[in-house]
Short mmCIF file of C-alpha atoms in Angstrom, two decimals:
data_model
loop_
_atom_site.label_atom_id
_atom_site.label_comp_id
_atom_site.label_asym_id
_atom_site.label_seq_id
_atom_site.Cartn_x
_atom_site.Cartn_y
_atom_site.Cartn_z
CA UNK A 165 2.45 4.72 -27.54
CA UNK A 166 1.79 4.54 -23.90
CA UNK A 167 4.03 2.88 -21.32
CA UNK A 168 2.90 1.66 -17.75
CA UNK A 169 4.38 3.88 -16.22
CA UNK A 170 2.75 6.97 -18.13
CA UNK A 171 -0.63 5.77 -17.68
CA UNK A 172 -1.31 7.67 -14.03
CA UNK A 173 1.02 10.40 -14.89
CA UNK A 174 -0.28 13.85 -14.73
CA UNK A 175 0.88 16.92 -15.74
CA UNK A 176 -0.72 20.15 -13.60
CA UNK A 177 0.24 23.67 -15.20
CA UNK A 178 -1.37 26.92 -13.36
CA UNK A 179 -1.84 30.14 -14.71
CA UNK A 180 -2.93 33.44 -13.70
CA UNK A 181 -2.32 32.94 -10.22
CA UNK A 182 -0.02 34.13 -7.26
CA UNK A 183 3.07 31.92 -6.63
CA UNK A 184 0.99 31.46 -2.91
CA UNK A 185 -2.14 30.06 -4.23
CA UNK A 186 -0.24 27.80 -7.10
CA UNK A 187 1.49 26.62 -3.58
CA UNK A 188 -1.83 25.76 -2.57
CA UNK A 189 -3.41 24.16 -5.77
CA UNK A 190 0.11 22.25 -5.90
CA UNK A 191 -0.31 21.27 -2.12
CA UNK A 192 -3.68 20.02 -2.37
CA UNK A 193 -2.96 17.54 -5.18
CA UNK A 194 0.39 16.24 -2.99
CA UNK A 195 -1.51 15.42 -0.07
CA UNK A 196 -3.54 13.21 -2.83
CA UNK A 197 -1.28 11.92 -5.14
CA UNK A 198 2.53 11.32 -5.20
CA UNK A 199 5.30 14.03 -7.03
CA UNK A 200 8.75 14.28 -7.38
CA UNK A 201 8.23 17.63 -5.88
CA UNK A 202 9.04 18.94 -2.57
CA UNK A 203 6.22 20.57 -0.49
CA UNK A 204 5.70 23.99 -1.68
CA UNK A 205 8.19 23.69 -4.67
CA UNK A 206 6.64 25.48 -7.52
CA UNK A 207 8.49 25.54 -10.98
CA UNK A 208 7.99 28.06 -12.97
CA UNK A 209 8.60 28.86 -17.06
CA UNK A 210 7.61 32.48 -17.90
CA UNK A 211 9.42 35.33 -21.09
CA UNK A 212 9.40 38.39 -20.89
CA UNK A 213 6.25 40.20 -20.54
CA UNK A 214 3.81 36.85 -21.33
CA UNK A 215 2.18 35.00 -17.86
CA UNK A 216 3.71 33.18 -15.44
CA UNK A 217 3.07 29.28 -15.61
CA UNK A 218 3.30 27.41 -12.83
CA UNK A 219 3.69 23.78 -13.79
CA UNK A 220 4.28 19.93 -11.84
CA UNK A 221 3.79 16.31 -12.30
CA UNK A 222 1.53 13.90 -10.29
CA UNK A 223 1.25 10.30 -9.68
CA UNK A 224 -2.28 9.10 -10.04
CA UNK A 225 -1.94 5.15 -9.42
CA UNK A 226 -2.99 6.00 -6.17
CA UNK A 227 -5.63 8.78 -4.59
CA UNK A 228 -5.46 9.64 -0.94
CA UNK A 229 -7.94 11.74 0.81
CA UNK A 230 -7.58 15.04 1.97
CA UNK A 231 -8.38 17.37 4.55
CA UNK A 232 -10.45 18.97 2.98
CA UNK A 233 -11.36 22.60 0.98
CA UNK A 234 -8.65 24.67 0.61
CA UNK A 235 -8.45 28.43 0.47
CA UNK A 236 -7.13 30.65 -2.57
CA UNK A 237 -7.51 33.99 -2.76
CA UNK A 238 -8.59 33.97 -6.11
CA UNK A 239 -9.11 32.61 -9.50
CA UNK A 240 -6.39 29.51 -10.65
CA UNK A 241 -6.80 28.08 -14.53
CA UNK A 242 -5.82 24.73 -14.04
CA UNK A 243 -4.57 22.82 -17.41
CA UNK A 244 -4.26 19.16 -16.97
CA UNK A 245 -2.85 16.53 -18.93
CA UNK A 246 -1.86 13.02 -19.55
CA UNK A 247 -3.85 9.89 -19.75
CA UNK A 248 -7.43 10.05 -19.31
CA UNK A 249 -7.88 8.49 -15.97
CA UNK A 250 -5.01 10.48 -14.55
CA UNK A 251 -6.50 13.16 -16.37
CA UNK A 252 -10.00 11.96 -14.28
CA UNK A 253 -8.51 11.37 -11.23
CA UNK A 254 -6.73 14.66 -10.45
CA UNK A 255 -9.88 16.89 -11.61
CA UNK A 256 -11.87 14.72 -9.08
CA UNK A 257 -9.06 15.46 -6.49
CA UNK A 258 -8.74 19.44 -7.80
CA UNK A 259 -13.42 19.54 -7.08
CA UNK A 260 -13.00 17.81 -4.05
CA UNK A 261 -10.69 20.36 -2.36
CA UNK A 262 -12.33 23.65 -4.60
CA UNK A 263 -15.16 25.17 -5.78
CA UNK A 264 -14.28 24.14 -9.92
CA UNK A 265 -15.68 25.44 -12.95
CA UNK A 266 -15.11 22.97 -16.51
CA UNK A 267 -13.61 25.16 -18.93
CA UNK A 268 -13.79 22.21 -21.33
CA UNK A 269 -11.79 19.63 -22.55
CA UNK A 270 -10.04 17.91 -25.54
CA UNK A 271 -9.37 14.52 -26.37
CA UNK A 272 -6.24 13.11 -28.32
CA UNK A 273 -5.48 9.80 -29.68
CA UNK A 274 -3.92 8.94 -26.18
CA UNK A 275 -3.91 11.82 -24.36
CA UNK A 276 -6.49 14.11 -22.75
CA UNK A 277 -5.98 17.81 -21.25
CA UNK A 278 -8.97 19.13 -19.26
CA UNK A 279 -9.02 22.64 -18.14
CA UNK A 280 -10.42 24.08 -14.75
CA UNK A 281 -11.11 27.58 -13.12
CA UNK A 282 -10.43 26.71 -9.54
CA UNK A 283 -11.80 29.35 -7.04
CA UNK A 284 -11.45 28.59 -2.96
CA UNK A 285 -13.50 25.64 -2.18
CA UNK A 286 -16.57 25.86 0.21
CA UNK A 287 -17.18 25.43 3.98
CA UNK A 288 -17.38 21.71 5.08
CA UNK A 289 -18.86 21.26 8.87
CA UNK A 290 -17.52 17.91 8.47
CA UNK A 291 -14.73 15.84 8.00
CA UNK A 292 -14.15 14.56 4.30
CA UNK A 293 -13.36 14.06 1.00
CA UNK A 294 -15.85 16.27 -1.38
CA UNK A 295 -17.22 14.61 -3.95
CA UNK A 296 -15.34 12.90 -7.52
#
């Protein structure tokens, strides 16, 4: 069962990505939410030969703008989990700041995981949040 606290918690796992660009996929969502995390602290579980995952936890109570589209150099799969509306509220963050593809989605009894393709996010002339 869900707890109050857990309800805006998010959990954010990259994969097939540099350790650079998970920096930036895991800065974007700071300047938006809050983390435990230091700035550019990535965490990492990986065996052997299989992929690197990249993984941290967000805060979603509360969404702060950013400063805008951010620049990877290429594609991030973004796996996303927790709560729906933290669930929500971090892919809205994740399409404001880049260009995002929906690679679908699942839904549990309390628990949803979405999962993006995140590519660098396009040119804004102005100042802004994209859109949610």
């Amino acid at each position: 069962m869900a707890t109050d606290t857990n309800v805006h918690h998010v959990d954010v796992k990259l994969a097939g990505c540099s350790a650079k660009d998970a920096r930036v996929v895991f800065g974007a969502l700071a300047e938006h939410f809050t983390t435990e995390q230091g700035p550019g602290e990535v965490t990492e579980a990986h065996e052997g030969e299989r992929p690197v995952i990249r993984y941290a936890h967000y805060d979603t109570s509360e969404c702060r703008p950013s400063e805008g589209p951010k620049r990877i150099s290429g594609e991030v799969s973004a796996y996303l989990s927790g709560q729906p509306t933290a669930v929500r509220e971090a892919r809205g963050a994740l399409m404001g700041d880049f260009a995002a593809e929906d690679r679908g989605s699942s839904l549990g009894d309390q628990e949803m995981e979405q999962v993006l393709c995140l590519t660098s996010g396009p040119e804004r002339t102005s100042g802004g949040q994209g859109k949610r």
